[in-house]
Coordinates of C-alpha atoms in Angstrom, one line a residue:
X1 CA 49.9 -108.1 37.9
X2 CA 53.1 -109.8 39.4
X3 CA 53.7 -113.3 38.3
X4 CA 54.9 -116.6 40.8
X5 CA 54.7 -119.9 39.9
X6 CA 53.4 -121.1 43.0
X7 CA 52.0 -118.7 46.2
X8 CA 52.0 -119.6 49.7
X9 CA 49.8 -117.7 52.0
X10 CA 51.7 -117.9 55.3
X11 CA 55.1 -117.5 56.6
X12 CA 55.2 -119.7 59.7
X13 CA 57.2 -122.6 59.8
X14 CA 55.4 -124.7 57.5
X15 CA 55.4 -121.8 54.8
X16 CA 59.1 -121.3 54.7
X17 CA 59.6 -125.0 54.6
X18 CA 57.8 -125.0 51.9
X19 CA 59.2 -122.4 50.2
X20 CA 63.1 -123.6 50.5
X21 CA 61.4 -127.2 49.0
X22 CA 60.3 -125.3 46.5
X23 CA 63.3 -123.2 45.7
X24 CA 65.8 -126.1 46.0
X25 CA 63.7 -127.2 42.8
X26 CA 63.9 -124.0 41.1
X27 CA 61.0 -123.2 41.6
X28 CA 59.7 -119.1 41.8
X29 CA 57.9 -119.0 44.8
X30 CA 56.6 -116.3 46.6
X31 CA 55.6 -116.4 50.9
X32 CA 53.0 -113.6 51.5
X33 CA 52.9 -112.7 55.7
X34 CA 50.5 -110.7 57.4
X35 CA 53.6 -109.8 60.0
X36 CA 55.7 -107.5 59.5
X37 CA 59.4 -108.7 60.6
X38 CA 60.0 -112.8 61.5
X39 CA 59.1 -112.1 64.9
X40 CA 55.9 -114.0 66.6
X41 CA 54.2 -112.7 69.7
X42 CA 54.5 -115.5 71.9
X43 CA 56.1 -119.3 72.5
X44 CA 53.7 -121.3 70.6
X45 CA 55.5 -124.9 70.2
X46 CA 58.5 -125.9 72.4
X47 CA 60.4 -128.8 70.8
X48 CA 60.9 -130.9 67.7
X49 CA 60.5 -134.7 67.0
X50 CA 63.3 -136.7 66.2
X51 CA 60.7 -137.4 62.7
X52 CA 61.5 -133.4 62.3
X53 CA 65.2 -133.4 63.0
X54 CA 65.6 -136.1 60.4
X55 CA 64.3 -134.3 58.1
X56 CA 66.0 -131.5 58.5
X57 CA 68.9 -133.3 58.6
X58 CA 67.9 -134.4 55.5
X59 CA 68.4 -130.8 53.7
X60 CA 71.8 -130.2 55.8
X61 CA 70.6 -127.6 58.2
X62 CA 69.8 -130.0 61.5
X63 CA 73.0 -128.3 62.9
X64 CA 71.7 -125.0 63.3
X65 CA 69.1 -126.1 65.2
X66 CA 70.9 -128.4 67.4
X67 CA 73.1 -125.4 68.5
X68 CA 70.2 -123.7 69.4
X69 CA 68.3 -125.9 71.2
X70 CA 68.6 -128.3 74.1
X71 CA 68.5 -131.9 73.5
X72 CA 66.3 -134.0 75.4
X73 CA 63.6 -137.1 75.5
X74 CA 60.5 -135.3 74.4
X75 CA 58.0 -138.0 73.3
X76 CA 55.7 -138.7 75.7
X77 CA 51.5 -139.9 75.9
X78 CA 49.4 -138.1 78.1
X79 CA 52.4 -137.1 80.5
X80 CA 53.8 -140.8 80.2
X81 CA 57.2 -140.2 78.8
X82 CA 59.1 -141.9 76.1
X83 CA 62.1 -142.9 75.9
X84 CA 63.6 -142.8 72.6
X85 CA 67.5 -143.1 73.1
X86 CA 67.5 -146.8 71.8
X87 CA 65.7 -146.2 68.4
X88 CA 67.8 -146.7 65.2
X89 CA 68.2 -143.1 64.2
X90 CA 71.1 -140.6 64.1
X91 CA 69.0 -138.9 66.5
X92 CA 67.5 -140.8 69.2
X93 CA 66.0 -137.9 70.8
X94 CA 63.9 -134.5 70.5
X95 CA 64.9 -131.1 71.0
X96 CA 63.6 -128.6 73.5
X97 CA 63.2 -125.6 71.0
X98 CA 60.4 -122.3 71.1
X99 CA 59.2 -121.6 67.9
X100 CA 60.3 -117.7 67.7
X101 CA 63.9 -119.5 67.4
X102 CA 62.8 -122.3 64.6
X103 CA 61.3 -119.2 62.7
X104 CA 64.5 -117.7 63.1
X105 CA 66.4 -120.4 62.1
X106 CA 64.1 -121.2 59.3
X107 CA 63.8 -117.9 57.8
X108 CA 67.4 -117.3 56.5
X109 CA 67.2 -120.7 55.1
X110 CA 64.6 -119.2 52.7
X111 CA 66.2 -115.8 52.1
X112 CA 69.8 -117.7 51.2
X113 CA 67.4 -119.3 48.6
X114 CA 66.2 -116.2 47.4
X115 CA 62.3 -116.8 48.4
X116 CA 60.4 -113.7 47.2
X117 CA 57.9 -112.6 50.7
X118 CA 55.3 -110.2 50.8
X119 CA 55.5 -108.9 54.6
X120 CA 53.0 -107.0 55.8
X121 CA 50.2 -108.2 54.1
X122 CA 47.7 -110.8 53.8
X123 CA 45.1 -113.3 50.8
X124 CA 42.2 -111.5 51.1
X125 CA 40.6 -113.0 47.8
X126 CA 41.4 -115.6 45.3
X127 CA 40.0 -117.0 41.6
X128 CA 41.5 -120.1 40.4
X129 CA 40.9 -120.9 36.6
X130 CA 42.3 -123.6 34.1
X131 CA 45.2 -121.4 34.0
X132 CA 46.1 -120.6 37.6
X133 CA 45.2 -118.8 40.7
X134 CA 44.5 -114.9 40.4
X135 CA 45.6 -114.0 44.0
X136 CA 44.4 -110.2 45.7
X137 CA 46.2 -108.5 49.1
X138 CA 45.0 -106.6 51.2
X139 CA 47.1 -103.7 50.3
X140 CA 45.1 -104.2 47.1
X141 CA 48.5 -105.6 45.1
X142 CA 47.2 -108.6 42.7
X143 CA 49.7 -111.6 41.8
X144 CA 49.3 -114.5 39.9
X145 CA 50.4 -118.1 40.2
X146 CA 50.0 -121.8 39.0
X147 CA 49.3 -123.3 42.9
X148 CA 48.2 -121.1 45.7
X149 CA 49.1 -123.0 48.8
X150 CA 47.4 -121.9 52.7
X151 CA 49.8 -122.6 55.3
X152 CA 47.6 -120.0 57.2
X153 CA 46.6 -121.4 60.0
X154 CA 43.5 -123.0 61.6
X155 CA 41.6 -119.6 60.7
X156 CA 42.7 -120.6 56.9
X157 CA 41.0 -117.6 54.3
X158 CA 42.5 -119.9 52.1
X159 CA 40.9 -122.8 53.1
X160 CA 37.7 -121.0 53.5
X161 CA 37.5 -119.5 50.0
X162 CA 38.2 -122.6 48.2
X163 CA 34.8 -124.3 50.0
X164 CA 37.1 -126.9 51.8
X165 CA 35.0 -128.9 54.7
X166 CA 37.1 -128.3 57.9
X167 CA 35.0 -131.3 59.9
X168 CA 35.9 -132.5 63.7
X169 CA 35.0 -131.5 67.4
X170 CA 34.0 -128.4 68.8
X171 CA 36.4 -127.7 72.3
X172 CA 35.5 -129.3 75.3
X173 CA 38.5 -127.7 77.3
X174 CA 40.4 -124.4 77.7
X175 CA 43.9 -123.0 78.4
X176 CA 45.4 -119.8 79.0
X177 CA 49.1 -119.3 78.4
X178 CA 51.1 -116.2 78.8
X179 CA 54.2 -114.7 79.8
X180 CA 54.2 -112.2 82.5
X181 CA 55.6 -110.7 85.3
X182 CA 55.2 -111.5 89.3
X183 CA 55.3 -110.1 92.0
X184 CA 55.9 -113.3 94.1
X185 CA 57.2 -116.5 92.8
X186 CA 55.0 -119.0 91.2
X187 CA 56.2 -122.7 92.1
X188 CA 57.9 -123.3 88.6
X189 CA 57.1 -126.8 86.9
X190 CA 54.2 -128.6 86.2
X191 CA 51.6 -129.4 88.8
X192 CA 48.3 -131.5 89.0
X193 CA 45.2 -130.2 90.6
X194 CA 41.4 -130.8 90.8
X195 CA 40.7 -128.5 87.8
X196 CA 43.9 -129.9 85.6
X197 CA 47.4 -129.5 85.0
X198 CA 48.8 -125.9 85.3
X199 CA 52.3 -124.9 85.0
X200 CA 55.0 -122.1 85.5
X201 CA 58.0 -121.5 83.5
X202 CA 60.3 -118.8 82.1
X203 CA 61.3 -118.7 78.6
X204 CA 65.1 -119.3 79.3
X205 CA 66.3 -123.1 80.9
X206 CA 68.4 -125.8 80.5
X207 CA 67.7 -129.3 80.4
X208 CA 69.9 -130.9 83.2
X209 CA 70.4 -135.4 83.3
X210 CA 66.4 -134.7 82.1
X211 CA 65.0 -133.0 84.3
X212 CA 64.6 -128.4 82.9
X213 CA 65.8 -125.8 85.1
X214 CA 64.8 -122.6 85.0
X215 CA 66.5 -119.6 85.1
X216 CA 66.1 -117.7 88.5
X217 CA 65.0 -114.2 86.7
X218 CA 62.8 -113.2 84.6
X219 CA 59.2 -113.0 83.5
X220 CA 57.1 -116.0 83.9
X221 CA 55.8 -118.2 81.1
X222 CA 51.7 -119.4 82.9
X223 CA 49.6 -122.1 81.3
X224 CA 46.5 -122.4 83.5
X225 CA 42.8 -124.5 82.5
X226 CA 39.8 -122.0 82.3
X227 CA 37.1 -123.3 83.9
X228 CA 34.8 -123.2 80.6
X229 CA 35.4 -123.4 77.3
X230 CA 34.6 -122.1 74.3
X231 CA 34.7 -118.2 75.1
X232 CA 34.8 -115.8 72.3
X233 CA 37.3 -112.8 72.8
X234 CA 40.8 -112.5 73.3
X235 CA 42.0 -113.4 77.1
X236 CA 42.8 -110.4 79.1
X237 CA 45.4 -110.1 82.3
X238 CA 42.0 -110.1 83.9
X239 CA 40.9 -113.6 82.7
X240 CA 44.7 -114.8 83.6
X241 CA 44.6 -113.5 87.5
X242 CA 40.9 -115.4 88.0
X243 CA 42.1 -118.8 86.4
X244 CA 45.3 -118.8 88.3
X245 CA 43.2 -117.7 91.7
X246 CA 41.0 -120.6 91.2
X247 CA 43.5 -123.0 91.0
X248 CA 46.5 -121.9 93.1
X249 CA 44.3 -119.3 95.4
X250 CA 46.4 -116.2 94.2
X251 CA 47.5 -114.7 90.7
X252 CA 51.0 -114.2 92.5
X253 CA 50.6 -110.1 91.4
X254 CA 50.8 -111.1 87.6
X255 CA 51.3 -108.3 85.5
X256 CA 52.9 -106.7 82.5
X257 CA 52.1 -109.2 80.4
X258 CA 54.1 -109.3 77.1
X259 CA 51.6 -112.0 75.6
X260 CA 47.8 -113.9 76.4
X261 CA 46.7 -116.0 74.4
X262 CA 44.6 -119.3 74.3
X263 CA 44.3 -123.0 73.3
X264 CA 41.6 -125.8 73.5
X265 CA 41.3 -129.0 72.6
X266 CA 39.4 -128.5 69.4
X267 CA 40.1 -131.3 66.8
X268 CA 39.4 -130.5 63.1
X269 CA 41.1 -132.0 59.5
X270 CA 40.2 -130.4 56.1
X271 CA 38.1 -132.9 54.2
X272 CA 40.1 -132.4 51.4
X273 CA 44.0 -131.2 51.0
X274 CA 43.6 -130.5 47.8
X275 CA 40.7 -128.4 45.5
X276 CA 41.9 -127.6 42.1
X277 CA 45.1 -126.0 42.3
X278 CA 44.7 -124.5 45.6
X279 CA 46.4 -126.9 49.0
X280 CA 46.8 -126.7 52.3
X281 CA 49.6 -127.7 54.8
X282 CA 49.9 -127.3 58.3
X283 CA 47.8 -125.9 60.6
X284 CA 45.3 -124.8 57.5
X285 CA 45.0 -129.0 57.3
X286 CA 44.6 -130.0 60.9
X287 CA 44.0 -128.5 64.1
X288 CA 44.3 -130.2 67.9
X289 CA 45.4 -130.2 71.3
X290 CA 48.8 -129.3 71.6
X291 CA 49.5 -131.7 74.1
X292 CA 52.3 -134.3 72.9
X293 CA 54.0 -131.2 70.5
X294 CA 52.9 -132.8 67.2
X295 CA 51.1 -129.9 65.7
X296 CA 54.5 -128.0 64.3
X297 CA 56.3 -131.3 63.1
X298 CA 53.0 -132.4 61.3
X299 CA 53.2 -129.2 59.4
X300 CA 56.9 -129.5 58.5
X301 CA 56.2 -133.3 57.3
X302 CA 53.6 -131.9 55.1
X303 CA 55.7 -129.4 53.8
X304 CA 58.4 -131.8 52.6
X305 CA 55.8 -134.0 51.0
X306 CA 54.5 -131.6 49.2
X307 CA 57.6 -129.6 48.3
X308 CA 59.0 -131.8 45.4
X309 CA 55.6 -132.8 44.2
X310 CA 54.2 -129.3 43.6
X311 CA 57.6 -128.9 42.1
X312 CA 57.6 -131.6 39.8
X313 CA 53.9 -130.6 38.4
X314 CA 55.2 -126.5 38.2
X315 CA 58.3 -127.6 35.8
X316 CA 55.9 -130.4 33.7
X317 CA 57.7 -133.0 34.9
X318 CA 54.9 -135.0 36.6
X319 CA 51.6 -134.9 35.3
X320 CA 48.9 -132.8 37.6
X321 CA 47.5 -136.1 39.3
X322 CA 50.6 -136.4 41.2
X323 CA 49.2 -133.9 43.6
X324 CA 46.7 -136.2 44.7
X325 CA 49.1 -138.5 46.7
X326 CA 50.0 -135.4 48.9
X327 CA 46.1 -136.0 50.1
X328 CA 46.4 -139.8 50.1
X329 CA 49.6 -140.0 51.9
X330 CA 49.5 -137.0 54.6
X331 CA 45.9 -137.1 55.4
X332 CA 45.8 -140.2 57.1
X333 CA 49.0 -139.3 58.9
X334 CA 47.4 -136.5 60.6
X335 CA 44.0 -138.2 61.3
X336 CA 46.1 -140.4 63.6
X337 CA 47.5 -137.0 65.2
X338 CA 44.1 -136.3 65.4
X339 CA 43.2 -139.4 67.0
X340 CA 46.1 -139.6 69.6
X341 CA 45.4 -135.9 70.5
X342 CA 42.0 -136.6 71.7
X343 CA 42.8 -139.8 73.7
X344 CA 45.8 -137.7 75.4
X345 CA 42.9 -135.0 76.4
X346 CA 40.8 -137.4 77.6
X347 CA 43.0 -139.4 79.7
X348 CA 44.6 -136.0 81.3
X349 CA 41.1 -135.4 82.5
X350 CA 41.4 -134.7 86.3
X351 CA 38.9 -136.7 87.1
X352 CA 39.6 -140.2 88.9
X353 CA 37.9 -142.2 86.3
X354 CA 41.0 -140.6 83.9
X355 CA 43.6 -140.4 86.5
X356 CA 42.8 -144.7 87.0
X357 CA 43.0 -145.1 82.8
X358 CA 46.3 -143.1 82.9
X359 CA 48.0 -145.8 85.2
X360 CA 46.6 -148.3 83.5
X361 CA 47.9 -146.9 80.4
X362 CA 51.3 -146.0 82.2
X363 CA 51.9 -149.8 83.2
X364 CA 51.3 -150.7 79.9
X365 CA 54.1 -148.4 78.4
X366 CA 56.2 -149.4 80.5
X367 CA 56.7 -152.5 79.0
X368 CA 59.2 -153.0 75.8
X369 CA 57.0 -153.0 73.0
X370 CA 54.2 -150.9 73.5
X371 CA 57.1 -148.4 74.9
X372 CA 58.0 -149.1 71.0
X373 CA 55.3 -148.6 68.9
X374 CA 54.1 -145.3 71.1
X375 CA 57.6 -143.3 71.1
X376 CA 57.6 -144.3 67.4
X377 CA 54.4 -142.7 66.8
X378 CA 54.7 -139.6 68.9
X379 CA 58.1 -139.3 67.3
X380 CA 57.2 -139.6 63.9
X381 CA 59.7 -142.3 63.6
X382 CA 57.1 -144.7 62.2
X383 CA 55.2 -142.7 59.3
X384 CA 54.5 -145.4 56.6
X385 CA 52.7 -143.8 53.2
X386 CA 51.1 -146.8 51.6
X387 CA 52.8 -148.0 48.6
X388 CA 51.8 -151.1 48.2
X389 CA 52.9 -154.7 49.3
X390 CA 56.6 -155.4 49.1
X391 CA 59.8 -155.2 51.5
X392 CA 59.2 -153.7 54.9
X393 CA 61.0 -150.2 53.6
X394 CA 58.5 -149.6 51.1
X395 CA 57.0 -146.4 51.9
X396 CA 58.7 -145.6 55.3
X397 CA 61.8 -143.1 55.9
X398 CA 64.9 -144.4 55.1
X399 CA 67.5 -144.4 57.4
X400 CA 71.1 -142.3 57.8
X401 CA 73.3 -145.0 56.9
X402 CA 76.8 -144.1 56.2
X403 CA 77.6 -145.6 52.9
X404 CA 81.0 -146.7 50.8
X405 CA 80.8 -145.0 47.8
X406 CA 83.0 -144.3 45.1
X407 CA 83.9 -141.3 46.9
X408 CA 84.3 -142.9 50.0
X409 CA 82.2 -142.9 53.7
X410 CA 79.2 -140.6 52.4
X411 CA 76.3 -140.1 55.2
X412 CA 72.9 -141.2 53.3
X413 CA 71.2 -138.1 53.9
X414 CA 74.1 -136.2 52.5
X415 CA 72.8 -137.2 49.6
X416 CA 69.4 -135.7 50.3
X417 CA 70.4 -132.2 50.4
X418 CA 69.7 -130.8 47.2
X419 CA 65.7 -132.5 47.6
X420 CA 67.0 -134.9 44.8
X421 CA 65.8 -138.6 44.3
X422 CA 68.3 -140.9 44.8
X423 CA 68.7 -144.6 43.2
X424 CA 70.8 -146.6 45.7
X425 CA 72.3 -149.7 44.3
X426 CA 74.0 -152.2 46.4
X427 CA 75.4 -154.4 44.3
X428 CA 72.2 -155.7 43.2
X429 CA 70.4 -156.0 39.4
X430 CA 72.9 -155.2 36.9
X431 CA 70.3 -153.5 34.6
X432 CA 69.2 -150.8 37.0
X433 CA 69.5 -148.9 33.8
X434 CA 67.6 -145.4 35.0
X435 CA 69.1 -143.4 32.2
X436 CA 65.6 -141.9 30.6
X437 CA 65.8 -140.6 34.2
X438 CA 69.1 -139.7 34.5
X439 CA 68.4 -135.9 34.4
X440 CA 66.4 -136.5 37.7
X441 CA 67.4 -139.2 39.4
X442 CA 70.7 -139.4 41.2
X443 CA 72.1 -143.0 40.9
X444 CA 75.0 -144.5 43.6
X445 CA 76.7 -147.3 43.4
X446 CA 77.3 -148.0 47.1
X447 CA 78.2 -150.5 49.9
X448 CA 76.8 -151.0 53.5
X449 CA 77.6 -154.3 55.5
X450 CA 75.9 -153.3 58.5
X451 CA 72.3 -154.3 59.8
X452 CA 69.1 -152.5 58.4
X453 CA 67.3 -151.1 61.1
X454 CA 63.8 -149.4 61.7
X455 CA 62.1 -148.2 64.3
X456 CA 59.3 -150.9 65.9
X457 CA 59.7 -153.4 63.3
X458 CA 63.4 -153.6 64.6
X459 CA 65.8 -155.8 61.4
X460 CA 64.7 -156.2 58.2
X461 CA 65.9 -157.6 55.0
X462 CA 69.0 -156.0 53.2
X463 CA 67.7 -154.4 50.2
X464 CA 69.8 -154.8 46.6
X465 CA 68.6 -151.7 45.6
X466 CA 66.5 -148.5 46.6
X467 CA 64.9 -145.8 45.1
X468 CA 64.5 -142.5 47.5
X469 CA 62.1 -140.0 47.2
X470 CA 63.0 -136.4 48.1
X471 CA 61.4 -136.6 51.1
X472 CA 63.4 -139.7 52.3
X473 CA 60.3 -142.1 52.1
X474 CA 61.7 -145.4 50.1
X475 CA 59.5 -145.4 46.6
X476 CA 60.6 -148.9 45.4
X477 CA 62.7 -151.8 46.7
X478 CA 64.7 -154.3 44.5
X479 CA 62.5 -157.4 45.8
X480 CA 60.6 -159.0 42.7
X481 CA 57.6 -157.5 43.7
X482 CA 57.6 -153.9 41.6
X483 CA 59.3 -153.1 38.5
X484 CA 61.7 -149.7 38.6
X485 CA 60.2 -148.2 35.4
X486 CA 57.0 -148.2 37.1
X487 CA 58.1 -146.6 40.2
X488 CA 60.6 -143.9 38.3
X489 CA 56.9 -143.3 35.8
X490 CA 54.9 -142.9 38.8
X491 CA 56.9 -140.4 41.0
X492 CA 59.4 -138.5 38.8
X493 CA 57.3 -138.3 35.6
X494 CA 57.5 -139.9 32.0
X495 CA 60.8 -141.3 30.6
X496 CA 63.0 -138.6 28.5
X497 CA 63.1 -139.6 24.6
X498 CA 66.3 -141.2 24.3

C-alpha cells in the first residue's frame, strides 16, 4: 500500500492550491483526479478577486496570471458593479480569467513542486483510524495517509463517507450554460427579460475602457433560465433550443454543442470542516449561486488557510487541535458567501417587486461607504478571522508594503513566498527575542514611513511590530494587548529547547 502524508481527493483549483501549500512545507502530498489530462469540459468560473490575486501574489506566481488574463472591475452585487480602483491594494482590481486557463496555470505550479497525482481515478472508499486514513481507488490501488482532504466538489464522496451534515436550501432557480454553435447570431451581452437574465458570449474577448468585446467568430458561450428547477438528468441540446425559444423566440439554429451543463441557486455549507482527520475545502465545503464569482476564490482562500496548518500538524510542529481554527476561521467566511449569494438571487428576480429592491439597493451603493464595505466584501478585501481584541490588523490580510530592509526596497509579500511566517519589526520592542522560533519564523528588521491602509476601515495605527501568518493574515500586533510568546505558541507550535 503506497504511503502520502496527506491525500487530497480532487485536482481542481482548490486541490492543486492545496497541494503546492503543502509542498512548499515539505510536505508528501499526493492529488488523486478522476480526469485524465488538466483539461475541464467547459468555462466554469470567469474571473478572480483582487482577495485571490493577493494571494497569489503572495506565493510569487500572480504574474502568470495577469498575462493571461484581462484586467478589469469585477466586483459587483446583484448586477450593481463595484468599483474597486481606489482600494489600498497592489491590485485594485479583478481579472477576467476562465477557469480551463487558471487550471492550467495552476497545475505546473504543482508539478515544479513535484506533487505526486493520481489521474484517472477517483476515492471510492475510505477508513480513518488513530493512525491515519486507509484510502481505496477505483482502479482498486490502496494508499495511505495521515489527513485525507475532499476538494471534490459539491457531490463530495468524501464528505459523504465521513457522515459530514451538508445543511442549506434546496434550488429555487435553474440555468443552462453551454457553448455551441449558430446558425444566426445571437445578440451577444447580457439581456433582461420577463423570465430573467440570459446572455450570449464567445469564449475569446477583450475587455475595452470596461466594457468586453467579443470576438466576431466562433462558437457561442449561452446562459439561459429554465423555466423550473430542480430537474434530474443532464441538459441536452434539446433542453438548450426550448429555453432559449421561450425567452428569445428562437434557438438561433444552436448546434454542435462542445458542452451543456447546469447551475441553480442551491445554497449548502458542511456542518463541520473538519471530522477526525478527514477536511474539506472548496466546493466539498460550500455550494451557491455563482452569481458575484465567489465560489472559486472561496476555495483558493480555504486552501491557503489550510495549507500551512495541515502542514504544521504533518511535521509535529503544531499540536493536532490546530486544525480546528481552519473550521473556526473559514466557515464563517463562507456562510457570509452563503448569505450574499442568496440576497443576489433574490434581488435578480424578474419580478417588479425585485427589480424596485434592486434600485433601491443601487442608490444605496452608489454612495461612498456602502460602495466600500460591499466591493470589500465581494472582493475579499475585507476577510477578518477573529483573533481577539487588539489593533485593527489583527486577523485581517496584511498589506503589500514595500519595505527598507537590510537588503534594501523589499515588497512585503516577497517575503511570503516560501509560505513562511514572518516577524516584522519596525523599530519597535527591543526584546522581540523569537529565537526558540527561529527555525520557523522569519524575523526582519524593517522600515516603512508611509500610511497603513486597509480596505473599509481606511488608516489605522502604525504597528511597532507584526507577526504574519503564511497566509498573510496578521497573528499578533505589538500593542500591549497580547504577548508574542503566546501568539508564536499558538500558531507555529511549542518553543524549541534552547
Amino acid at each position: 500500500m503506497t504511503q502520502h502524508e496527506v491525500i487530497i481527493s480532487g485536482g481542481g483549483p482548490t486541490g492543486l492550491m492545496l497541494a503546492a501549500e503543502l509542498k512548499l512545507a515539505g510536505i508528501d502530498v499526493a492529488i488523486v483526479e478522476r480526469r485524465v489530462t488538466q483539461d475541464i469540459a467547459g468555462l466554469r468560473a470567469g474571473g478572480l478577486h483582487s482577495r485571490t490575486i493577493e494571494i497569489f501574489d503572495q506565493r510569487g506566481i500572480a504574474d502568470r496570471f495577469l498575462a493571461e488574463g484581462q484586467v478589469a472591475q469585477v466586483a459587483g452585487f446583484a448586477a450593481v458593479k463595484l468599483d474597486i480602483s481606489d482600494f489600498p491594494t497592489r491590485h485594485p482590481y479583478g481579472l477576467g480569467l476562465w477557469q480551463n486557463h487558471m487550471h492550467r496555470i495552476l497545475a505546473p505550479s504543482a508539478d515544479e513542486l513535484a506533487v505526486t497525482v493520481y489521474r484517472g481515478r477517483e476515492v471510492t472508499d475510505f477508513a480513518q483510524d488513530a493512525a491515519g486514513v486507509g484510502v481505496e481507488l477505483s482502479d482498486g490501488h490502496g494508499l495511505r495517509c495521515q489527513y485525507l482532504v475532499g476538494c471534490d466538489g459539491g457531490r463530495s464522496l468524501v464528505r459523504k463517507q465521513a457522515g459530514i451534515d451538508f445543511p442549506g436550501w434546496e434550488a429555487t432557480t435553474s440555468n443552462l450554460i453551454a457553448e455551441v454553435e449558430m446558425a444566426e447570431p445571437p445578440p451577444l451581452g447580457t439581456h433582461r427579460s420577463s423570465l430573467g437574465l440570459y446572455a450570449f458570449g464567445r469564449r475569446e474577448y477583450e475587455i475595452r475602457d470596461g466594457a468586453v468585446v467579443f470576438k466576431d467568430e466562433g462558437p457561442v458561450n449561452v446562459m439561459v433560465p429554465e423555466q423550473a428547477a430542480g430537474r434530474s438528468g443532464g441538459p441536452t441540446l434539446r433542453d438548450l433550443s426550448a429555453a432559449l425559444i421561450a425567452i428569445c423566440g428562437t434557438d438561433f439554429g444552436a448546434h454542435s454543442p462542445s458542452w451543456i451543463s447546469r447551475f441553480t441557486d442551491m445554497a449548502r455549507q458542511a456542518a463541520s470542516y473538519r471530522k477526525g482527520r478527514v477536511l474539506l475545502a472548496g466546493d466539498a465545503a460550500h455550494i451557491h449561486s455563482p452569481v458575484g464569482g465567489q465560489g472559486l476564490n472561496t476555495g483558493v482562500q480555504d486552501a491557503v488557510n489550510l495549507g500551512w496548518k495541515l502542514a504544521q500538524v504533518v511535521s509535529r510542529t503544531s499540536p493536532d487541535s490546530l486544525l480546528d481554527s481552519y473550521h473556526a476561521e473559514r466557515h464563517p467566511v463562507a456562510a457570509r458567501v452563503l448569505r450574499n449569494s442568496l440576497a443576489q438571487v433574490a434581488l435578480l428576480r424578474p419580478d417588479a417587486r425585485s427589480e424596485a429592491a434592486r434600485g433601491a439597493l443601487a442608490d444605496l451603493l452608489a454612495m461612498e461607504e456602502p460602495r466600500k464595505a460591499f466591493a470589500a466584501m465581494m472582493s475579499g478585501l475585507d476577510i477578518h478571522y477573529d483573533l481577539g481584541e487588539g489593533h485593527a490588523l489583527l486577523g485581517r490580510r496584511i498589506p503589500d508594503l514595500d519595505l527598507i530592509s537590510a537588503d534594501g526596497v523589499v515588497r512585503l509579500y516577497t517575503l511570503l513566498h516560501r509560505a513562511q511566517p514572518v516577524l516584522l519589526n519596525f523599530g519597535g520592542p527591543s526584546g522581540l527575542d523569537i529565537s526558540p522560533w527561529a527555525d520557523r519564523v522569519q524575523c526582519i528588521e524593517a522600515q516603512y514611513d508611509g500610511t497603513w491602509e486597509l480596505p473599509v476601515l481606511a488608516t489605522v495605527a502604525a504597528p511597532d511590530a507584526v507577526l504574519i501568518r503564511p497566509d498573510g493574515h496578521v497573528a499578533w500586533v505589538a500593542d500591549g494587548g497580547h504577548r508574542l510568546v503566546d501568539a508564536l505558541s499558538t500558531w507555529f507550535g511549542p518553543p524549541s529547547p534552547r
